[in-house]
Amino acid sequence: MRVGITGAAGYFGRNIIARLEENDSVDHIVGISRRPWEHGYEKLDYHRLDVRSDTLPKLFASQGVDTVIHLAFALNPTHDKREMHDINVNGTRNVLAAAAEAGIQKLMMSSSTTVYGALPDNPSRLTEDMPRRGRHSRYYYPRDKVRLEEQCEAWKKNHPEVIVTTLRPCLVMGPTVDQYYSRLFTWRMLPLVSGANPEIQFIHQDDVARAFEHFTVEDIGGVFNIVGDGTMRWRDIITTAGIRPVSVPRIVLSPLMSLAWRLRLIEMPPAMLDFIQHPWVAAGDKAKKAGFTPRYSTRETLAAFLKEKKNF
C-alpha cells in the first residue's frame, strides 16, 4: 500500500503517520503540508506543498499512490474567510483531481460531527444517516465540512470502483492537541449560555490515529462517526478544568463575543455559541461494528489533556 497524506505535518497527520510507519501493510507514505517538518520516518517522503498546488496530481501519480488520506483543512478560525474557504473547498477539489490522476483504490476523508449542526431539536444521538444540518450553521467549519462531503460523494459517482471512507471525529483532545478550542482552557472563566448545559463528546488524539489506520488498512467504505464513549456536560467540563463557569444570557453573550472577535481579543467566533448551547452528540455504534472501538472515554480524554496542559 502506497499512501498519500495531505496535512501530513498537522497533529492529525503526525499521529497517523506514526502508526502507518509501523504497519506492515503500508510500504510507502507521501506526505504534503505547507509547513517545514524534520521527521525520522523511513517510509515517509515529505513534500512542503500547498494542498491547492497544481503539482499535486503529478506528485501522487509519479509516486504510485494507491490510497489517499485527505486531512488538510483550515480548522482554527480566521478573519480571512475567503482564504479559509479556498483551502477547504478548492483544496479538496485539487486532492480529488490528484486522486483521479493517480488511479487510486481507496480514499479517506476527514470530516467532523459538526456536520450535523448544533440544534435544539437534535436527537439524543446522531447517526450517520441523519441530515447534515450543519450546512445552515452560522459557523464556517461545519458548512465547509458538509461541502467537502458533497464533493467527495460527487467524485465517488464518477469513480465507483474506489473505496471511499469518510470519518467524522467529534472534538479531538489529548496531550499534544493545540487548537483554538483546546486553548479555551487557558481562560480563567468560560461562558455558559443561560439555561443551557449540553452534553459534549471528546475523542482522544491516539484514538483518531487508530481509527484512520484501521479504516485505511481495512477495505471498509462508508461514513463513520468517531467518538469517545460517554459524554460530559459543558459545566462539568469547565469545573473539571478548574475554570470558573459564568452563566450569561445568549442575547447578552452573543454581541459581547462578536465585539471581542472583531477586536481580535478571542479565538472563538460567536457562531460557536450554538455548540455550547444545543446538543450535537453523535453515536459511535457503526464504527464499532466495523471493528473500531475507542480506548479512551470522553472523561478519560479530557483528563489526559488536562494532565499534560495544566498538570492536573
PDB file of C-alpha atoms in Angstrom:
ATOM      1  CA  MET A   1       0.000   0.000   0.000  1.00  0.00           C
ATOM      2  CA  ARG A   2       1.332   3.434  -1.013  1.00  0.00           C
ATOM      3  CA  VAL A   3      -0.399   6.192   0.931  1.00  0.00           C
ATOM      4  CA  GLY A   4      -0.607   9.899   0.122  1.00  0.00           C
ATOM      5  CA  ILE A   5      -1.495  12.161   3.060  1.00  0.00           C
ATOM      6  CA  THR A   6      -2.434  15.831   2.884  1.00  0.00           C
ATOM      7  CA  GLY A   7      -1.979  17.872   6.046  1.00  0.00           C
ATOM      8  CA  ALA A   8       0.794  15.453   6.973  1.00  0.00           C
ATOM      9  CA  ALA A   9       2.588  17.790   9.390  1.00  0.00           C
ATOM     10  CA  GLY A  10      -0.542  18.639  11.368  1.00  0.00           C
ATOM     11  CA  TYR A  11      -1.280  16.920  14.659  1.00  0.00           C
ATOM     12  CA  PHE A  12      -3.717  14.511  12.960  1.00  0.00           C
ATOM     13  CA  GLY A  13      -1.200  13.736  10.244  1.00  0.00           C
ATOM     14  CA  ARG A  14       1.798  13.198  12.505  1.00  0.00           C
ATOM     15  CA  ASN A  15      -0.079  10.760  14.730  1.00  0.00           C
ATOM     16  CA  ILE A  16      -1.479   8.836  11.769  1.00  0.00           C
ATOM     17  CA  ILE A  17       1.909   8.639  10.040  1.00  0.00           C
ATOM     18  CA  ALA A  18       3.485   7.316  13.251  1.00  0.00           C
ATOM     19  CA  ARG A  19       1.041   4.412  13.165  1.00  0.00           C
ATOM     20  CA  LEU A  20       1.331   3.771   9.429  1.00  0.00           C
ATOM     21  CA  GLU A  21       5.127   3.708   9.758  1.00  0.00           C
ATOM     22  CA  GLU A  22       4.766   0.627  11.975  1.00  0.00           C
ATOM     23  CA  ASN A  23       2.065  -1.044   9.877  1.00  0.00           C
ATOM     24  CA  ASP A  24       3.351  -3.814   7.611  1.00  0.00           C
ATOM     25  CA  SER A  25       0.521  -3.220   5.123  1.00  0.00           C
ATOM     26  CA  VAL A  26       1.968   0.208   4.293  1.00  0.00           C
ATOM     27  CA  ASP A  27       5.046   0.279   2.055  1.00  0.00           C
ATOM     28  CA  HIS A  28       5.427   3.990   1.314  1.00  0.00           C
ATOM     29  CA  ILE A  29       3.963   7.300   2.509  1.00  0.00           C
ATOM     30  CA  VAL A  30       3.884  10.539   0.522  1.00  0.00           C
ATOM     31  CA  GLY A  31       3.118  13.431   2.868  1.00  0.00           C
ATOM     32  CA  ILE A  32       2.369  17.035   1.957  1.00  0.00           C
ATOM     33  CA  SER A  33       1.876  20.141   4.103  1.00  0.00           C
ATOM     34  CA  ARG A  34       2.736  23.814   3.871  1.00  0.00           C
ATOM     35  CA  ARG A  35       4.917  23.843   6.968  1.00  0.00           C
ATOM     36  CA  PRO A  36       8.516  22.593   7.235  1.00  0.00           C
ATOM     37  CA  TRP A  37       8.920  19.306   9.074  1.00  0.00           C
ATOM     38  CA  GLU A  38      12.053  17.408  10.023  1.00  0.00           C
ATOM     39  CA  HIS A  39      10.988  13.816  10.615  1.00  0.00           C
ATOM     40  CA  GLY A  40      12.666  10.469  11.138  1.00  0.00           C
ATOM     41  CA  TYR A  41      10.270   8.147   9.351  1.00  0.00           C
ATOM     42  CA  GLU A  42      11.809   5.732   6.862  1.00  0.00           C
ATOM     43  CA  LYS A  43       8.639   5.221   4.836  1.00  0.00           C
ATOM     44  CA  LEU A  44       7.780   8.919   4.549  1.00  0.00           C
ATOM     45  CA  ASP A  45       8.675  11.063   1.546  1.00  0.00           C
ATOM     46  CA  TYR A  46       7.686  14.534   2.743  1.00  0.00           C
ATOM     47  CA  HIS A  47       6.964  17.478   0.438  1.00  0.00           C
ATOM     48  CA  ARG A  48       6.384  21.055   1.547  1.00  0.00           C
ATOM     49  CA  LEU A  49       3.427  21.787  -0.703  1.00  0.00           C
ATOM     50  CA  ASP A  50       0.102  23.624  -0.585  1.00  0.00           C
ATOM     51  CA  VAL A  51      -2.909  21.366  -0.985  1.00  0.00           C
ATOM     52  CA  ARG A  52      -4.083  23.674  -3.798  1.00  0.00           C
ATOM     53  CA  SER A  53      -0.843  23.295  -5.789  1.00  0.00           C
ATOM     54  CA  ASP A  54      -1.251  22.244  -9.424  1.00  0.00           C
ATOM     55  CA  THR A  55       1.741  19.913  -8.981  1.00  0.00           C
ATOM     56  CA  LEU A  56      -0.111  17.687  -6.509  1.00  0.00           C
ATOM     57  CA  PRO A  57      -1.790  15.440  -9.126  1.00  0.00           C
ATOM     58  CA  LYS A  58       1.555  14.745 -10.820  1.00  0.00           C
ATOM     59  CA  LEU A  59       3.221  14.083  -7.465  1.00  0.00           C
ATOM     60  CA  PHE A  60       0.717  11.440  -6.411  1.00  0.00           C
ATOM     61  CA  ALA A  61       0.745   9.835  -9.862  1.00  0.00           C
ATOM     62  CA  SER A  62       4.560   9.750 -10.072  1.00  0.00           C
ATOM     63  CA  GLN A  63       4.832   8.174  -6.611  1.00  0.00           C
ATOM     64  CA  GLY A  64       2.324   5.435  -7.417  1.00  0.00           C
ATOM     65  CA  VAL A  65      -0.049   6.462  -4.650  1.00  0.00           C
ATOM     66  CA  ASP A  66      -2.937   3.992  -4.367  1.00  0.00           C
ATOM     67  CA  THR A  67      -4.547   5.353  -1.180  1.00  0.00           C
ATOM     68  CA  VAL A  68      -5.203   8.988  -0.260  1.00  0.00           C
ATOM     69  CA  ILE A  69      -5.924  10.349   3.225  1.00  0.00           C
ATOM     70  CA  HIS A  70      -7.170  13.938   2.993  1.00  0.00           C
ATOM     71  CA  LEU A  71      -6.564  15.822   6.250  1.00  0.00           C
ATOM     72  CA  ALA A  72      -5.607  19.317   5.039  1.00  0.00           C
ATOM     73  CA  PHE A  73      -8.302  21.697   6.233  1.00  0.00           C
ATOM     74  CA  ALA A  74      -8.413  25.132   7.855  1.00  0.00           C
ATOM     75  CA  LEU A  75      -9.602  24.398  11.381  1.00  0.00           C
ATOM     76  CA  ASN A  76      -8.596  27.359  13.512  1.00  0.00           C
ATOM     77  CA  PRO A  77     -10.950  30.302  12.937  1.00  0.00           C
ATOM     78  CA  THR A  78      -9.571  33.195  10.938  1.00  0.00           C
ATOM     79  CA  HIS A  79     -10.859  36.583   9.879  1.00  0.00           C
ATOM     80  CA  ASP A  80      -9.864  35.806   6.280  1.00  0.00           C
ATOM     81  CA  LYS A  81     -12.908  33.724   5.353  1.00  0.00           C
ATOM     82  CA  ARG A  82     -12.084  33.774   1.642  1.00  0.00           C
ATOM     83  CA  GLU A  83      -8.672  32.168   2.164  1.00  0.00           C
ATOM     84  CA  MET A  84     -10.129  29.629   4.568  1.00  0.00           C
ATOM     85  CA  HIS A  85     -12.887  28.641   2.144  1.00  0.00           C
ATOM     86  CA  ASP A  86     -10.363  28.429  -0.693  1.00  0.00           C
ATOM     87  CA  ILE A  87      -8.179  25.996   1.260  1.00  0.00           C
ATOM     88  CA  ASN A  88     -11.126  23.887   2.343  1.00  0.00           C
ATOM     89  CA  VAL A  89     -13.161  23.731  -0.865  1.00  0.00           C
ATOM     90  CA  ASN A  90     -10.652  24.267  -3.672  1.00  0.00           C
ATOM     91  CA  GLY A  91      -8.025  22.287  -1.791  1.00  0.00           C
ATOM     92  CA  THR A  92     -10.399  19.335  -1.602  1.00  0.00           C
ATOM     93  CA  ARG A  93     -11.201  19.691  -5.307  1.00  0.00           C
ATOM     94  CA  ASN A  94      -7.482  19.517  -6.110  1.00  0.00           C
ATOM     95  CA  VAL A  95      -6.976  16.462  -3.912  1.00  0.00           C
ATOM     96  CA  LEU A  96      -9.812  14.681  -5.687  1.00  0.00           C
ATOM     97  CA  ALA A  97      -8.243  15.553  -9.046  1.00  0.00           C
ATOM     98  CA  ALA A  98      -4.920  14.172  -7.807  1.00  0.00           C
ATOM     99  CA  ALA A  99      -6.638  11.005  -6.609  1.00  0.00           C
ATOM    100  CA  ALA A 100      -8.236  10.519 -10.022  1.00  0.00           C
ATOM    101  CA  GLU A 101      -4.964  11.087 -11.893  1.00  0.00           C
ATOM    102  CA  ALA A 102      -3.133   8.617  -9.668  1.00  0.00           C
ATOM    103  CA  GLY A 103      -5.831   5.991 -10.236  1.00  0.00           C
ATOM    104  CA  ILE A 104      -6.180   5.286  -6.531  1.00  0.00           C
ATOM    105  CA  GLN A 105      -8.014   2.353  -4.987  1.00  0.00           C
ATOM    106  CA  LYS A 106      -9.001   3.952  -1.683  1.00  0.00           C
ATOM    107  CA  LEU A 107      -9.913   7.458  -0.483  1.00  0.00           C
ATOM    108  CA  MET A 108     -10.082   8.505   3.176  1.00  0.00           C
ATOM    109  CA  MET A 109     -11.733  11.825   4.033  1.00  0.00           C
ATOM    110  CA  SER A 110     -11.585  13.597   7.392  1.00  0.00           C
ATOM    111  CA  SER A 111     -14.887  15.251   8.241  1.00  0.00           C
ATOM    112  CA  SER A 112     -16.489  16.121  11.597  1.00  0.00           C
ATOM    113  CA  THR A 113     -19.578  15.501  13.706  1.00  0.00           C
ATOM    114  CA  THR A 114     -20.224  19.240  13.403  1.00  0.00           C
ATOM    115  CA  VAL A 115     -21.818  18.445  10.008  1.00  0.00           C
ATOM    116  CA  TYR A 116     -24.999  17.537  11.912  1.00  0.00           C
ATOM    117  CA  GLY A 117     -25.195  21.044  13.334  1.00  0.00           C
ATOM    118  CA  ALA A 118     -25.885  22.018  16.943  1.00  0.00           C
ATOM    119  CA  LEU A 119     -29.653  22.456  17.105  1.00  0.00           C
ATOM    120  CA  PRO A 120     -32.274  22.436  19.870  1.00  0.00           C
ATOM    121  CA  ASP A 121     -34.300  19.654  18.194  1.00  0.00           C
ATOM    122  CA  ASN A 122     -31.379  17.281  17.587  1.00  0.00           C
ATOM    123  CA  PRO A 123     -31.996  13.718  18.832  1.00  0.00           C
ATOM    124  CA  SER A 124     -30.028  12.462  21.827  1.00  0.00           C
ATOM    125  CA  ARG A 125     -27.668  10.576  19.496  1.00  0.00           C
ATOM    126  CA  LEU A 126     -26.960  11.488  15.877  1.00  0.00           C
ATOM    127  CA  THR A 127     -26.358   8.641  13.428  1.00  0.00           C
ATOM    128  CA  GLU A 128     -24.577   8.686  10.095  1.00  0.00           C
ATOM    129  CA  ASP A 129     -27.792   8.519   8.060  1.00  0.00           C
ATOM    130  CA  MET A 130     -29.243  11.698   9.575  1.00  0.00           C
ATOM    131  CA  PRO A 131     -29.339  15.032   7.681  1.00  0.00           C
ATOM    132  CA  ARG A 132     -26.239  17.217   7.657  1.00  0.00           C
ATOM    133  CA  ARG A 133     -27.935  20.317   9.010  1.00  0.00           C
ATOM    134  CA  GLY A 134     -24.567  21.904   9.693  1.00  0.00           C
ATOM    135  CA  ARG A 135     -24.829  23.253   6.134  1.00  0.00           C
ATOM    136  CA  HIS A 136     -27.027  26.001   7.617  1.00  0.00           C
ATOM    137  CA  SER A 137     -24.720  26.758  10.554  1.00  0.00           C
ATOM    138  CA  ARG A 138     -23.549  30.300  11.224  1.00  0.00           C
ATOM    139  CA  TYR A 139     -20.129  28.756  11.839  1.00  0.00           C
ATOM    140  CA  TYR A 140     -17.978  28.265   8.711  1.00  0.00           C
ATOM    141  CA  TYR A 141     -16.414  24.960   9.771  1.00  0.00           C
ATOM    142  CA  PRO A 142     -19.468  22.658   9.579  1.00  0.00           C
ATOM    143  CA  ARG A 143     -20.555  24.359   6.359  1.00  0.00           C
ATOM    144  CA  ASP A 144     -17.206  23.622   4.725  1.00  0.00           C
ATOM    145  CA  LYS A 145     -17.163  20.066   6.063  1.00  0.00           C
ATOM    146  CA  VAL A 146     -20.603  19.436   4.546  1.00  0.00           C
ATOM    147  CA  ARG A 147     -19.292  20.825   1.263  1.00  0.00           C
ATOM    148  CA  LEU A 148     -16.265  18.509   1.489  1.00  0.00           C
ATOM    149  CA  GLU A 149     -18.546  15.507   1.922  1.00  0.00           C
ATOM    150  CA  GLU A 150     -20.693  16.596  -1.014  1.00  0.00           C
ATOM    151  CA  GLN A 151     -17.605  16.965  -3.214  1.00  0.00           C
ATOM    152  CA  CYS A 152     -16.496  13.502  -2.174  1.00  0.00           C
ATOM    153  CA  GLU A 153     -19.906  11.982  -2.942  1.00  0.00           C
ATOM    154  CA  ALA A 154     -19.992  13.569  -6.390  1.00  0.00           C
ATOM    155  CA  TRP A 155     -16.472  12.277  -7.088  1.00  0.00           C
ATOM    156  CA  LYS A 156     -17.462   8.782  -5.942  1.00  0.00           C
ATOM    157  CA  LYS A 157     -20.253   8.648  -8.545  1.00  0.00           C
ATOM    158  CA  ASN A 158     -17.626   9.071 -11.263  1.00  0.00           C
ATOM    159  CA  HIS A 159     -15.228   6.594  -9.624  1.00  0.00           C
ATOM    160  CA  PRO A 160     -17.454   3.782  -8.317  1.00  0.00           C
ATOM    161  CA  GLU A 161     -14.516   1.369  -8.220  1.00  0.00           C
ATOM    162  CA  VAL A 162     -12.788   3.372  -5.449  1.00  0.00           C
ATOM    163  CA  ILE A 163     -13.420   2.559  -1.786  1.00  0.00           C
ATOM    164  CA  VAL A 164     -14.370   5.873  -0.171  1.00  0.00           C
ATOM    165  CA  THR A 165     -14.429   6.236   3.609  1.00  0.00           C
ATOM    166  CA  THR A 166     -15.415   9.386   5.484  1.00  0.00           C
ATOM    167  CA  LEU A 167     -14.594   9.631   9.188  1.00  0.00           C
ATOM    168  CA  ARG A 168     -16.403  12.150  11.369  1.00  0.00           C
ATOM    169  CA  PRO A 169     -14.478  12.700  14.622  1.00  0.00           C
ATOM    170  CA  CYS A 170     -16.012  14.745  17.410  1.00  0.00           C
ATOM    171  CA  LEU A 171     -13.805  17.246  19.298  1.00  0.00           C
ATOM    172  CA  VAL A 172     -10.279  15.841  19.361  1.00  0.00           C
ATOM    173  CA  MET A 173      -8.316  16.264  22.585  1.00  0.00           C
ATOM    174  CA  GLY A 174      -5.119  14.850  24.004  1.00  0.00           C
ATOM    175  CA  PRO A 175      -1.679  15.711  25.355  1.00  0.00           C
ATOM    176  CA  THR A 176      -0.355  17.433  22.207  1.00  0.00           C
ATOM    177  CA  VAL A 177      -3.549  18.974  20.819  1.00  0.00           C
ATOM    178  CA  ASP A 178      -3.154  22.738  20.387  1.00  0.00           C
ATOM    179  CA  GLN A 179      -6.202  24.189  18.652  1.00  0.00           C
ATOM    180  CA  TYR A 180      -8.390  27.202  19.321  1.00  0.00           C
ATOM    181  CA  TYR A 181     -10.915  25.128  21.300  1.00  0.00           C
ATOM    182  CA  SER A 182      -8.212  23.491  23.446  1.00  0.00           C
ATOM    183  CA  ARG A 183      -6.748  26.916  24.184  1.00  0.00           C
ATOM    184  CA  LEU A 184     -10.077  27.902  25.743  1.00  0.00           C
ATOM    185  CA  PHE A 185      -8.849  26.009  28.781  1.00  0.00           C
ATOM    186  CA  THR A 186      -6.264  28.714  29.432  1.00  0.00           C
ATOM    187  CA  TRP A 187      -9.102  31.137  30.215  1.00  0.00           C
ATOM    188  CA  ARG A 188      -9.858  31.970  33.844  1.00  0.00           C
ATOM    189  CA  MET A 189     -13.597  31.955  33.120  1.00  0.00           C
ATOM    190  CA  LEU A 190     -15.686  30.246  30.446  1.00  0.00           C
ATOM    191  CA  PRO A 191     -19.238  31.091  29.396  1.00  0.00           C
ATOM    192  CA  LEU A 192     -22.382  29.085  29.933  1.00  0.00           C
ATOM    193  CA  VAL A 193     -25.371  30.140  27.872  1.00  0.00           C
ATOM    194  CA  SER A 194     -28.069  30.715  30.489  1.00  0.00           C
ATOM    195  CA  GLY A 195     -30.458  27.786  30.653  1.00  0.00           C
ATOM    196  CA  ALA A 196     -28.194  25.509  28.594  1.00  0.00           C
ATOM    197  CA  ASN A 197     -25.766  22.790  29.622  1.00  0.00           C
ATOM    198  CA  PRO A 198     -25.352  20.444  26.633  1.00  0.00           C
ATOM    199  CA  GLU A 199     -23.566  17.119  26.522  1.00  0.00           C
ATOM    200  CA  ILE A 200     -20.138  17.258  24.859  1.00  0.00           C
ATOM    201  CA  GLN A 201     -18.019  14.446  23.405  1.00  0.00           C
ATOM    202  CA  PHE A 202     -14.259  14.134  23.078  1.00  0.00           C
ATOM    203  CA  ILE A 203     -12.152  11.639  21.155  1.00  0.00           C
ATOM    204  CA  HIS A 204      -8.506  11.092  22.121  1.00  0.00           C
ATOM    205  CA  GLN A 205      -5.907  12.021  19.502  1.00  0.00           C
ATOM    206  CA  ASP A 206      -4.477   8.492  19.672  1.00  0.00           C
ATOM    207  CA  ASP A 207      -7.909   7.007  19.003  1.00  0.00           C
ATOM    208  CA  VAL A 208      -8.298   9.220  15.936  1.00  0.00           C
ATOM    209  CA  ALA A 209      -4.970   7.929  14.613  1.00  0.00           C
ATOM    210  CA  ARG A 210      -6.053   4.362  15.347  1.00  0.00           C
ATOM    211  CA  ALA A 211      -9.338   4.939  13.519  1.00  0.00           C
ATOM    212  CA  PHE A 212      -7.609   6.260  10.407  1.00  0.00           C
ATOM    213  CA  GLU A 213      -5.133   3.382  10.472  1.00  0.00           C
ATOM    214  CA  HIS A 214      -7.932   0.828  10.857  1.00  0.00           C
ATOM    215  CA  PHE A 215     -10.091   2.142   8.036  1.00  0.00           C
ATOM    216  CA  THR A 216      -7.089   2.764   5.779  1.00  0.00           C
ATOM    217  CA  VAL A 217      -5.832  -0.797   6.036  1.00  0.00           C
ATOM    218  CA  GLU A 218      -9.262  -2.447   6.003  1.00  0.00           C
ATOM    219  CA  ASP A 219     -11.394  -2.259   2.867  1.00  0.00           C
ATOM    220  CA  ILE A 220     -14.434  -0.692   4.522  1.00  0.00           C
ATOM    221  CA  GLY A 221     -16.218   2.126   2.735  1.00  0.00           C
ATOM    222  CA  GLY A 222     -18.895   4.418   4.130  1.00  0.00           C
ATOM    223  CA  VAL A 223     -19.357   7.175   6.693  1.00  0.00           C
ATOM    224  CA  PHE A 224     -18.446   6.662  10.347  1.00  0.00           C
ATOM    225  CA  ASN A 225     -18.711   8.783  13.488  1.00  0.00           C
ATOM    226  CA  ILE A 226     -15.504   8.546  15.539  1.00  0.00           C
ATOM    227  CA  VAL A 227     -16.378   9.422  19.129  1.00  0.00           C
ATOM    228  CA  GLY A 228     -15.260   8.573  22.636  1.00  0.00           C
ATOM    229  CA  ASP A 229     -17.625   6.648  24.874  1.00  0.00           C
ATOM    230  CA  GLY A 230     -19.782   8.727  27.190  1.00  0.00           C
ATOM    231  CA  THR A 231     -20.303  12.466  27.407  1.00  0.00           C
ATOM    232  CA  MET A 232     -19.761  15.314  29.845  1.00  0.00           C
ATOM    233  CA  ARG A 233     -21.936  18.340  30.415  1.00  0.00           C
ATOM    234  CA  TRP A 234     -20.367  21.661  29.466  1.00  0.00           C
ATOM    235  CA  ARG A 235     -20.478  22.954  33.062  1.00  0.00           C
ATOM    236  CA  ASP A 236     -18.801  19.767  34.303  1.00  0.00           C
ATOM    237  CA  ILE A 237     -16.044  20.169  31.706  1.00  0.00           C
ATOM    238  CA  ILE A 238     -15.389  23.739  32.806  1.00  0.00           C
ATOM    239  CA  THR A 239     -15.259  22.954  36.524  1.00  0.00           C
ATOM    240  CA  THR A 240     -13.184  19.797  35.981  1.00  0.00           C
ATOM    241  CA  ALA A 241     -10.613  22.028  34.283  1.00  0.00           C
ATOM    242  CA  GLY A 242     -10.536  24.282  37.338  1.00  0.00           C
ATOM    243  CA  ILE A 243     -12.148  27.156  35.467  1.00  0.00           C
ATOM    244  CA  ARG A 244     -14.983  29.319  36.707  1.00  0.00           C
ATOM    245  CA  PRO A 245     -18.246  28.953  34.730  1.00  0.00           C
ATOM    246  CA  VAL A 246     -20.127  32.194  34.111  1.00  0.00           C
ATOM    247  CA  SER A 247     -23.776  31.979  33.069  1.00  0.00           C
ATOM    248  CA  VAL A 248     -24.780  34.719  30.620  1.00  0.00           C
ATOM    249  CA  PRO A 249     -27.985  35.091  28.548  1.00  0.00           C
ATOM    250  CA  ARG A 250     -27.411  34.449  24.826  1.00  0.00           C
ATOM    251  CA  ILE A 251     -28.838  37.868  23.982  1.00  0.00           C
ATOM    252  CA  VAL A 252     -26.002  39.430  26.021  1.00  0.00           C
ATOM    253  CA  LEU A 253     -23.232  36.928  25.335  1.00  0.00           C
ATOM    254  CA  SER A 254     -23.521  36.952  21.543  1.00  0.00           C
ATOM    255  CA  PRO A 255     -22.867  40.688  20.991  1.00  0.00           C
ATOM    256  CA  LEU A 256     -20.094  40.668  23.594  1.00  0.00           C
ATOM    257  CA  MET A 257     -18.325  37.822  21.814  1.00  0.00           C
ATOM    258  CA  SER A 258     -18.920  39.440  18.421  1.00  0.00           C
ATOM    259  CA  LEU A 259     -17.172  42.587  19.616  1.00  0.00           C
ATOM    260  CA  ALA A 260     -14.288  40.644  21.176  1.00  0.00           C
ATOM    261  CA  TRP A 261     -13.933  38.626  17.949  1.00  0.00           C
ATOM    262  CA  ARG A 262     -13.843  41.736  15.759  1.00  0.00           C
ATOM    263  CA  LEU A 263     -11.235  43.276  18.051  1.00  0.00           C
ATOM    264  CA  ARG A 264      -9.229  40.019  17.822  1.00  0.00           C
ATOM    265  CA  LEU A 265      -9.339  39.548  21.585  1.00  0.00           C
ATOM    266  CA  ILE A 266     -10.605  35.958  21.408  1.00  0.00           C
ATOM    267  CA  GLU A 267     -10.110  32.988  19.074  1.00  0.00           C
ATOM    268  CA  MET A 268     -13.637  31.631  19.468  1.00  0.00           C
ATOM    269  CA  PRO A 269     -16.037  33.126  16.905  1.00  0.00           C
ATOM    270  CA  PRO A 270     -19.539  33.961  18.198  1.00  0.00           C
ATOM    271  CA  ALA A 271     -21.103  31.424  15.817  1.00  0.00           C
ATOM    272  CA  MET A 272     -19.534  28.714  18.014  1.00  0.00           C
ATOM    273  CA  LEU A 273     -22.036  29.544  20.757  1.00  0.00           C
ATOM    274  CA  ASP A 274     -24.523  27.131  19.190  1.00  0.00           C
ATOM    275  CA  PHE A 275     -22.158  24.291  20.091  1.00  0.00           C
ATOM    276  CA  ILE A 276     -22.195  25.137  23.815  1.00  0.00           C
ATOM    277  CA  GLN A 277     -25.935  25.785  23.824  1.00  0.00           C
ATOM    278  CA  HIS A 278     -27.554  22.995  21.783  1.00  0.00           C
ATOM    279  CA  PRO A 279     -26.996  19.214  21.547  1.00  0.00           C
ATOM    280  CA  TRP A 280     -24.815  17.596  18.866  1.00  0.00           C
ATOM    281  CA  VAL A 281     -23.830  14.216  20.309  1.00  0.00           C
ATOM    282  CA  ALA A 282     -23.088  11.503  17.739  1.00  0.00           C
ATOM    283  CA  ALA A 283     -23.449   7.734  18.052  1.00  0.00           C
ATOM    284  CA  GLY A 284     -20.341   5.588  17.599  1.00  0.00           C
ATOM    285  CA  ASP A 285     -22.060   2.219  17.112  1.00  0.00           C
ATOM    286  CA  LYS A 286     -21.453   1.953  13.364  1.00  0.00           C
ATOM    287  CA  ALA A 287     -17.676   2.345  13.730  1.00  0.00           C
ATOM    288  CA  LYS A 288     -17.640  -0.277  16.487  1.00  0.00           C
ATOM    289  CA  LYS A 289     -19.473  -2.733  14.248  1.00  0.00           C
ATOM    290  CA  ALA A 290     -16.789  -2.050  11.611  1.00  0.00           C
ATOM    291  CA  GLY A 291     -14.066  -3.030  14.076  1.00  0.00           C
ATOM    292  CA  PHE A 292     -13.034   0.273  15.675  1.00  0.00           C
ATOM    293  CA  THR A 293     -13.501   0.816  19.418  1.00  0.00           C
ATOM    294  CA  PRO A 294     -12.003   3.853  21.191  1.00  0.00           C
ATOM    295  CA  ARG A 295      -9.646   3.137  24.077  1.00  0.00           C
ATOM    296  CA  TYR A 296     -10.394   6.390  25.882  1.00  0.00           C
ATOM    297  CA  SER A 297     -13.752   7.667  27.082  1.00  0.00           C
ATOM    298  CA  THR A 298     -14.710  11.324  26.852  1.00  0.00           C
ATOM    299  CA  ARG A 299     -13.837  11.840  30.511  1.00  0.00           C
ATOM    300  CA  GLU A 300     -10.511   9.994  30.203  1.00  0.00           C
ATOM    301  CA  THR A 301      -9.631  12.047  27.127  1.00  0.00           C
ATOM    302  CA  LEU A 302     -10.224  15.311  28.971  1.00  0.00           C
ATOM    303  CA  ALA A 303      -8.169  14.023  31.904  1.00  0.00           C
ATOM    304  CA  ALA A 304      -5.244  13.178  29.596  1.00  0.00           C
ATOM    305  CA  PHE A 305      -5.365  16.661  28.100  1.00  0.00           C
ATOM    306  CA  LEU A 306      -5.549  18.419  31.470  1.00  0.00           C
ATOM    307  CA  LYS A 307      -2.736  16.301  32.923  1.00  0.00           C
ATOM    308  CA  GLU A 308      -0.397  17.466  30.179  1.00  0.00           C
ATOM    309  CA  LYS A 309      -1.560  21.057  29.776  1.00  0.00           C
ATOM    310  CA  LYS A 310      -2.464  22.053  33.333  1.00  0.00           C
ATOM    311  CA  ASN A 311      -0.570  19.467  35.427  1.00  0.00           C
ATOM    312  CA  PHE A 312      -3.804  18.039  36.862  1.00  0.00           C
TER     313      PHE A 312
END
